[in-house]
Tab-separated table of C-alpha atoms and ligand atoms in Angstrom:
chain	number	residue	atom	x	y	z
A	51	UNK	CA	-3.789	31.019	5.091
A	52	UNK	CA	-1.144	28.644	6.324
A	53	UNK	CA	0.258	26.408	3.615
A	54	UNK	CA	3.049	23.814	3.426
A	55	UNK	CA	6.235	25.314	1.964
A	56	UNK	CA	7.971	22.230	0.547
A	57	UNK	CA	6.261	19.183	-0.894
A	58	UNK	CA	8.485	16.344	-2.097
A	59	UNK	CA	6.805	13.304	-3.634
A	60	UNK	CA	8.669	10.508	-5.372
A	61	UNK	CA	10.654	7.286	-5.376
A	62	UNK	CA	13.139	7.237	-2.516
A	63	UNK	CA	12.238	10.763	-1.421
A	64	UNK	CA	12.898	9.830	2.214
A	65	UNK	CA	16.536	10.744	1.559
A	66	UNK	CA	15.432	14.358	0.983
A	67	UNK	CA	14.262	14.837	4.580
A	68	UNK	CA	17.595	16.357	5.805
A	69	UNK	CA	17.857	18.790	2.866
A	70	UNK	CA	14.243	19.883	3.358
A	71	UNK	CA	15.001	20.549	7.045
A	72	UNK	CA	18.069	22.612	6.214
A	73	UNK	CA	16.275	24.520	3.415
A	74	UNK	CA	13.616	25.559	5.877
A	75	UNK	CA	16.178	26.443	8.592
A	76	UNK	CA	14.192	24.680	11.243
A	77	UNK	CA	16.978	24.510	13.813
A	78	UNK	CA	19.539	22.022	15.097
A	79	UNK	CA	17.536	19.374	16.908
A	80	UNK	CA	14.616	17.204	15.854
A	81	UNK	CA	12.108	14.908	17.476
A	82	UNK	CA	11.132	12.063	15.161
A	83	UNK	CA	7.653	10.827	16.075
A	84	UNK	CA	7.002	7.396	14.627
A	85	UNK	CA	5.037	4.180	15.223
A	86	UNK	CA	6.200	0.660	16.037
A	87	UNK	CA	5.683	-0.878	12.597
A	88	UNK	CA	6.200	2.386	10.683
A	89	UNK	CA	9.360	2.946	12.719
A	90	UNK	CA	10.859	-0.216	11.207
A	91	UNK	CA	9.529	0.739	7.799
A	92	UNK	CA	10.731	4.338	7.613
A	93	UNK	CA	11.132	6.021	11.023
A	94	UNK	CA	14.561	4.556	11.797
A	95	UNK	CA	15.816	5.418	8.334
A	96	UNK	CA	14.767	9.066	8.830
A	97	UNK	CA	16.497	9.096	12.234
A	98	UNK	CA	19.772	7.812	10.765
A	99	UNK	CA	19.589	10.275	7.842
A	100	UNK	CA	18.987	13.198	10.205
A	101	UNK	CA	21.723	12.124	12.625
A	102	UNK	CA	24.342	13.167	10.052
A	103	UNK	CA	23.541	16.840	10.663
A	104	UNK	CA	21.097	17.083	13.573
A	105	UNK	CA	20.627	16.153	17.175
A	106	UNK	CA	17.807	13.624	17.027
A	107	UNK	CA	15.435	12.183	19.593
A	108	UNK	CA	12.845	9.540	18.862
A	109	UNK	CA	9.338	9.246	20.235
A	110	UNK	CA	7.418	6.060	19.527
A	111	UNK	CA	3.649	6.588	19.606
A	112	UNK	CA	2.107	3.131	19.897
A	113	UNK	CA	-1.365	4.579	19.398
A	114	UNK	CA	-2.992	7.989	19.748
A	115	UNK	CA	-4.456	9.311	23.002
A	116	UNK	CA	-4.361	12.567	24.935
A	117	UNK	CA	-1.872	10.948	27.329
A	118	UNK	CA	0.523	10.041	24.507
A	119	UNK	CA	0.143	13.505	22.975
A	120	UNK	CA	1.087	15.105	26.334
A	121	UNK	CA	4.176	12.861	26.500
A	122	UNK	CA	5.106	13.832	22.941
A	123	UNK	CA	4.699	17.516	23.866
A	124	UNK	CA	7.069	17.041	26.792
A	125	UNK	CA	9.672	15.523	24.464
A	126	UNK	CA	9.027	18.272	21.867
A	127	UNK	CA	10.011	21.024	24.325
A	128	UNK	CA	13.637	19.841	24.177
A	129	UNK	CA	13.952	20.159	20.373
A	130	UNK	CA	13.600	22.768	17.613
A	131	UNK	CA	11.206	20.908	15.307
A	132	UNK	CA	9.289	17.648	14.818
A	133	UNK	CA	9.132	15.056	12.055
A	134	UNK	CA	6.134	12.720	11.993
A	135	UNK	CA	6.965	9.458	10.187
A	136	UNK	CA	4.055	7.030	9.960
A	137	UNK	CA	0.343	6.629	9.409
A	138	UNK	CA	-2.509	8.931	10.333
A	139	UNK	CA	-2.197	8.527	14.092
A	140	UNK	CA	1.517	9.278	14.142
A	141	UNK	CA	1.108	12.311	11.880
A	142	UNK	CA	-1.741	13.598	14.056
A	143	UNK	CA	0.296	13.124	17.252
A	144	UNK	CA	3.209	15.078	15.738
A	145	UNK	CA	0.803	17.706	14.412
A	146	UNK	CA	-0.865	18.423	17.756
A	147	UNK	CA	2.314	18.162	19.827
A	148	UNK	CA	4.133	20.587	17.505
A	149	UNK	CA	1.185	22.998	17.441
A	150	UNK	CA	0.838	23.057	21.216
A	151	UNK	CA	4.577	23.623	21.728
A	152	UNK	CA	4.831	26.210	18.952
A	153	UNK	CA	7.201	24.216	16.760
A	154	UNK	CA	7.116	23.321	13.085
A	155	UNK	CA	6.572	19.793	11.904
A	156	UNK	CA	7.283	17.830	8.754
A	157	UNK	CA	4.822	15.214	7.608
A	158	UNK	CA	6.377	11.984	6.303
A	159	UNK	CA	3.430	9.673	5.586
A	160	UNK	CA	3.968	5.948	5.111
A	161	UNK	CA	0.460	5.493	3.666
A	162	UNK	CA	-1.987	7.609	1.680
A	163	UNK	CA	-5.045	6.860	3.781
A	164	UNK	CA	-6.540	10.323	4.445
A	165	UNK	CA	-6.057	14.029	3.849
A	166	UNK	CA	-4.727	14.649	7.375
A	167	UNK	CA	-1.198	14.153	5.980
A	168	UNK	CA	-1.367	17.702	4.608
A	169	UNK	CA	-4.140	19.454	6.534
A	170	UNK	CA	-4.309	21.582	9.683
A	171	UNK	CA	-6.786	19.335	11.456
A	172	UNK	CA	-6.081	16.307	13.583
A	173	UNK	CA	-8.445	13.778	15.056
A	174	UNK	CA	-7.948	12.502	18.572
A	175	UNK	CA	-9.944	9.816	20.345
A	176	UNK	CA	-11.914	11.159	23.312
A	177	UNK	CA	-14.205	9.307	25.688
A	178	UNK	CA	-17.260	10.303	23.696
A	179	UNK	CA	-15.672	9.342	20.342
A	180	UNK	CA	-13.058	11.023	18.194
A	181	UNK	CA	-12.789	14.797	18.132
A	182	UNK	CA	-11.364	16.878	15.334
A	183	UNK	CA	-8.907	19.465	16.669
A	184	UNK	CA	-7.613	22.588	14.987
A	185	UNK	CA	-3.838	22.560	14.742
A	186	UNK	CA	-1.540	23.728	11.921
A	187	UNK	CA	-0.573	22.235	8.563
A	188	UNK	CA	2.898	20.693	8.157
A	189	UNK	CA	5.642	23.092	7.018
A	190	UNK	CA	6.722	20.366	4.573
A	191	UNK	CA	5.518	17.012	3.281
A	192	UNK	CA	7.919	14.310	2.167
A	193	UNK	CA	6.109	11.340	0.649
A	194	UNK	CA	8.172	8.386	-0.516
A	195	UNK	CA	6.113	6.544	-3.142
A	196	UNK	CA	8.250	3.421	-2.811
A	197	UNK	CA	7.137	3.054	0.824
A	198	UNK	CA	3.538	4.171	0.232
A	199	UNK	CA	3.055	1.742	-2.663
A	200	UNK	CA	4.098	-1.120	-0.359
A	201	UNK	CA	1.465	-0.261	2.296
A	202	UNK	CA	-1.744	-2.358	2.246
A	203	UNK	CA	-3.954	-1.347	-0.687
A	204	UNK	CA	-6.875	-0.915	1.690
A	205	UNK	CA	-5.189	2.249	3.021
A	206	UNK	CA	-4.753	3.779	-0.438
A	207	UNK	CA	-8.357	2.950	-1.356
A	208	UNK	CA	-9.518	4.677	1.847
A	209	UNK	CA	-7.453	7.728	0.880
A	210	UNK	CA	-9.209	7.784	-2.505
A	211	UNK	CA	-12.596	7.619	-0.772
A	212	UNK	CA	-11.598	10.544	1.465
A	213	UNK	CA	-10.900	12.573	-1.703
A	214	UNK	CA	-14.149	11.526	-3.404
A	215	UNK	CA	-15.984	12.848	-0.327
A	216	UNK	CA	-14.892	16.376	-1.320
A	217	UNK	CA	-17.804	16.353	-3.782
A	218	UNK	CA	-20.543	16.132	-1.174
A	219	UNK	CA	-18.595	18.227	1.344
A	220	UNK	CA	-18.677	21.090	-1.180
A	221	UNK	CA	-22.379	20.525	-1.921
A	222	UNK	CA	-23.130	20.661	1.811
A	223	UNK	CA	-21.112	23.842	2.168
A	224	UNK	CA	-23.005	25.480	-0.705
A	225	UNK	CA	-26.281	24.355	0.854
A	226	UNK	CA	-25.265	25.936	4.174
A	227	UNK	CA	-24.440	29.101	2.246
A	228	UNK	CA	-27.865	29.230	0.583
A	229	UNK	CA	-29.858	28.294	3.672
A	230	UNK	CA	-27.787	29.727	6.499
A	231	UNK	CA	-25.791	32.440	4.789
A	232	UNK	CA	-22.578	30.686	5.807
A	233	UNK	CA	-19.604	32.296	4.029
A	234	UNK	CA	-17.997	30.111	1.350
A	235	UNK	CA	-14.638	30.257	-0.385
A	236	UNK	CA	-15.042	29.798	-4.123
A	237	UNK	CA	-11.323	29.115	-4.511
A	238	UNK	CA	-11.403	26.392	-1.880
A	239	UNK	CA	-14.490	24.823	-3.452
A	240	UNK	CA	-13.015	24.933	-6.965
A	241	UNK	CA	-9.765	23.276	-5.844
A	242	UNK	CA	-11.480	20.682	-3.692
A	243	UNK	CA	-13.947	19.733	-6.419
A	244	UNK	CA	-11.288	19.600	-9.132
A	245	UNK	CA	-9.245	17.237	-6.957
A	246	UNK	CA	-12.210	14.878	-6.575
A	247	UNK	CA	-12.948	15.086	-10.311
A	248	UNK	CA	-9.378	14.186	-11.258
A	249	UNK	CA	-9.493	11.231	-8.914
A	250	UNK	CA	-12.815	10.000	-10.309
A	251	UNK	CA	-11.493	10.353	-13.854
A	252	UNK	CA	-8.431	8.294	-12.996
A	253	UNK	CA	-10.113	5.789	-10.660
A	254	UNK	CA	-9.495	2.935	-13.102
A	255	UNK	CA	-5.759	3.516	-13.022
A	256	UNK	CA	-5.477	3.207	-9.218
A	257	UNK	CA	-3.879	-0.201	-8.714
A	258	UNK	CA	-2.381	-2.060	-5.756
A	259	UNK	CA	1.382	-1.833	-5.377
A	260	UNK	CA	1.867	0.793	-8.094
A	261	UNK	CA	4.065	3.793	-7.337
A	262	UNK	CA	2.211	5.844	-9.968
A	263	UNK	CA	-1.030	5.252	-8.054
A	264	UNK	CA	0.575	6.240	-4.751
A	265	UNK	CA	1.988	9.371	-6.389
A	266	UNK	CA	-1.376	10.355	-7.838
A	267	UNK	CA	-3.292	9.830	-4.588
A	268	UNK	CA	-0.709	11.685	-2.486
A	269	UNK	CA	-0.900	14.673	-4.813
A	270	UNK	CA	-4.690	14.653	-4.505
A	271	UNK	CA	-4.522	14.422	-0.698
A	272	UNK	CA	-2.076	17.331	-0.570
A	273	UNK	CA	-4.335	19.358	-2.823
A	274	UNK	CA	-7.349	18.561	-0.597
A	275	UNK	CA	-5.325	19.721	2.395
A	276	UNK	CA	-4.440	22.947	0.571
A	277	UNK	CA	-8.133	23.540	-0.217
A	278	UNK	CA	-8.852	23.302	3.516
A	279	UNK	CA	-5.969	25.694	4.256
A	280	UNK	CA	-7.434	28.179	1.769
A	281	UNK	CA	-10.850	27.820	3.406
A	282	UNK	CA	-9.392	28.130	6.890
A	283	UNK	CA	-11.613	25.188	7.886
A	284	UNK	CA	-12.233	21.585	6.904
A	285	UNK	CA	-15.485	22.566	5.134
A	286	UNK	CA	-14.287	21.796	1.555
A	287	UNK	CA	-13.273	18.280	2.632
A	288	UNK	CA	-15.792	17.390	5.299
A	289	UNK	CA	-19.599	17.522	5.235
A	290	UNK	CA	-22.471	15.189	6.044
A	291	UNK	CA	-20.583	12.161	4.686
A	292	UNK	CA	-17.877	12.796	7.305
A	293	UNK	CA	-20.468	13.178	10.065
A	294	UNK	CA	-21.831	9.777	9.054
A	295	UNK	CA	-18.268	8.437	9.053
A	296	UNK	CA	-17.583	9.798	12.551
A	297	UNK	CA	-20.892	8.375	13.819
A	298	UNK	CA	-19.995	4.972	12.388
A	299	UNK	CA	-16.536	5.101	14.018
A	300	UNK	CA	-18.290	5.887	17.295
A	301	UNK	CA	-20.877	3.105	17.295
A	302	UNK	CA	-18.851	0.457	15.435
A	303	UNK	CA	-15.294	1.296	16.566
A	304	UNK	CA	-12.402	-0.307	14.734
A	305	UNK	CA	-14.444	-1.630	11.818
A	306	UNK	CA	-14.006	0.981	9.111
A	307	UNK	CA	-11.056	3.155	8.196
A	308	UNK	CA	-11.870	6.871	8.207
A	309	UNK	CA	-11.968	7.164	4.409
A	310	UNK	CA	-13.975	3.957	3.979
A	311	UNK	CA	-16.770	5.169	6.258
A	312	UNK	CA	-16.788	8.615	4.631
A	313	UNK	CA	-16.878	7.035	1.149
A	314	UNK	CA	-20.087	5.170	1.975
A	315	UNK	CA	-21.439	8.410	3.449
A	316	UNK	CA	-20.629	10.128	0.148
A	317	UNK	CA	-22.825	7.723	-1.848
A	318	UNK	CA	-25.709	8.429	0.547
A	319	UNK	CA	-25.414	12.205	0.719
A	320	UNK	CA	-24.836	12.432	-3.046
A	321	UNK	CA	-28.177	10.679	-3.505
A	322	UNK	CA	-29.805	13.160	-1.102
A	323	UNK	CA	-28.318	16.059	-3.060
A	324	UNK	CA	-29.874	14.612	-6.234
A	325	UNK	CA	-26.433	13.962	-7.773
A	326	UNK	CA	-25.043	10.943	-9.614
A	327	UNK	CA	-24.566	8.615	-6.644
A	328	UNK	CA	-23.972	5.593	-8.907
A	329	UNK	CA	-20.947	7.315	-10.422
A	330	UNK	CA	-19.538	7.796	-6.909
A	331	UNK	CA	-20.229	4.152	-6.099
A	332	UNK	CA	-18.539	2.983	-9.323
A	333	UNK	CA	-15.446	5.038	-8.596
A	334	UNK	CA	-15.211	3.634	-5.062
A	335	UNK	CA	-15.562	0.103	-6.432
A	336	UNK	CA	-12.893	0.757	-9.048
A	337	UNK	CA	-10.326	1.871	-6.483
A	338	UNK	CA	-11.226	-1.077	-4.233
A	339	UNK	CA	-13.025	0.839	-1.461
A	340	UNK	CA	-16.131	-0.643	0.229
A	341	UNK	CA	-19.565	0.615	-0.795
A	342	UNK	CA	-21.777	-1.267	1.694
A	343	UNK	CA	-21.738	-1.738	5.494
A	344	UNK	CA	-21.652	-5.495	4.862
A	345	UNK	CA	-18.207	-5.266	3.275
A	346	UNK	CA	-16.977	-3.710	6.531
A	347	UNK	CA	-18.626	-6.344	8.696
A	348	UNK	CA	-21.085	-3.762	10.017
A	349	UNK	CA	-24.790	-4.730	10.335
A	350	UNK	CA	-27.143	-2.578	8.238
A	351	UNK	CA	-29.071	-1.613	11.375
A	352	UNK	CA	-25.900	-0.121	12.865
A	353	UNK	CA	-25.349	1.929	9.695
A	354	UNK	CA	-28.966	3.169	9.934
A	355	UNK	CA	-28.323	4.243	13.545
A	356	UNK	CA	-25.119	6.022	12.480
A	357	UNK	CA	-26.974	7.856	9.745
A	358	UNK	CA	-29.593	9.061	12.216
A	359	UNK	CA	-26.940	10.022	14.770
A	360	UNK	CA	-24.752	11.876	12.222
A	361	UNK	CA	-26.490	15.256	12.404
A	362	UNK	CA	-25.720	15.506	16.141
A	363	UNK	CA	-21.976	15.285	15.525
A	364	UNK	CA	-20.607	18.829	15.194
A	365	UNK	CA	-24.209	20.151	15.075
A	366	UNK	CA	-22.959	23.647	14.159
A	367	UNK	CA	-21.871	22.275	10.775
A	368	UNK	CA	-25.039	22.340	8.691
A	369	UNK	CA	-25.374	19.602	6.035
A	370	UNK	CA	-28.035	17.818	3.985
A	371	UNK	CA	-28.472	15.412	6.934
A	372	UNK	CA	-30.095	18.284	8.856
A	373	UNK	CA	-32.933	18.450	6.364
A	374	UNK	CA	-35.157	16.021	8.263
A	375	UNK	CA	-34.100	12.396	7.948
A	376	UNK	CA	-36.554	9.808	9.265
A	377	UNK	CA	-35.699	6.254	10.322
A	378	UNK	CA	-37.680	5.014	7.362
A	379	UNK	CA	-35.681	7.100	4.888
A	380	UNK	CA	-32.405	6.124	6.593
A	381	UNK	CA	-33.329	2.448	6.157
A	382	UNK	CA	-34.130	3.073	2.521
A	383	UNK	CA	-30.788	4.847	1.984
A	384	UNK	CA	-28.769	1.984	3.467
A	385	UNK	CA	-30.794	-0.524	1.395
A	386	UNK	CA	-30.062	1.522	-1.724
A	387	UNK	CA	-26.325	0.859	-1.345
A	388	UNK	CA	-26.960	-2.788	-2.302
A	389	UNK	CA	-28.978	-1.994	-5.447
A	390	UNK	CA	-27.646	-3.527	-8.653
B	562	ZN	ZN1	-11.571	12.941	5.822
């Protein structure tokens, strides 16, 4: 199991980045990977804080692509460790570049939009859609709630939906265990499920612009990431609802955030598992996440296609969507999302 060693979450915690680096004895030189907007927001501040005791280079990743990752790797070879300051794409770029160059990286998220801020996996856009790559988890996570609370609420709501999806991911994993004899980790399942339960219980308290909300969601995302580290795979955080999410990203690119698409998938697969899908839907509504394709500007027919396509994404990962879904039932499932 590879786990993060230091996790710092709180108001103004950005200022702890240098002390975390020295605690972990990561070396003398750092590459700060950041975005354009997130660079203004936090990246430049981290650079100036680190400059007091480290040699620092900056790499601005405008977006994520294999080409940009290769460039980041080239820059990473000249330093001892990496610091990713930004949203999901920046963190994933730093994660893959550090993994491929055998260096540690620190995750400094500026939003709480998905569990990649603490996990070993990274998603990279490929020609045939995004691919999830195995990398390593961050050696440390520094999450400044002041910055995260100021990010658009849509991002935090998507992060909540990504946590809620742990429920169905665990059900799918248990199903694969019963039907396919796939090994499961009870510890990983218990932690992943507890994280989703705590979030559901506190869904009403998740509010825009509140540091307490940012703090709560970040802790849950870190704990989801740890569950995946314990499992040694993304199984406890990614099942059929994620396959639906990936399919939707593929056929309606740029419409839904990762967590938003997976949240809608969670309502659907929870229904298929015979669970309380209305409770999932209520929780998503409470945190402000979408529960229908319409809210994302996606036609229902496209969502039906995504649902039918989902089982072919990572086909080796068995889920409830492999149990024989017809077009007719897919249409019914999408229609169900609009039920009063
Ligand atoms: Zn996810």
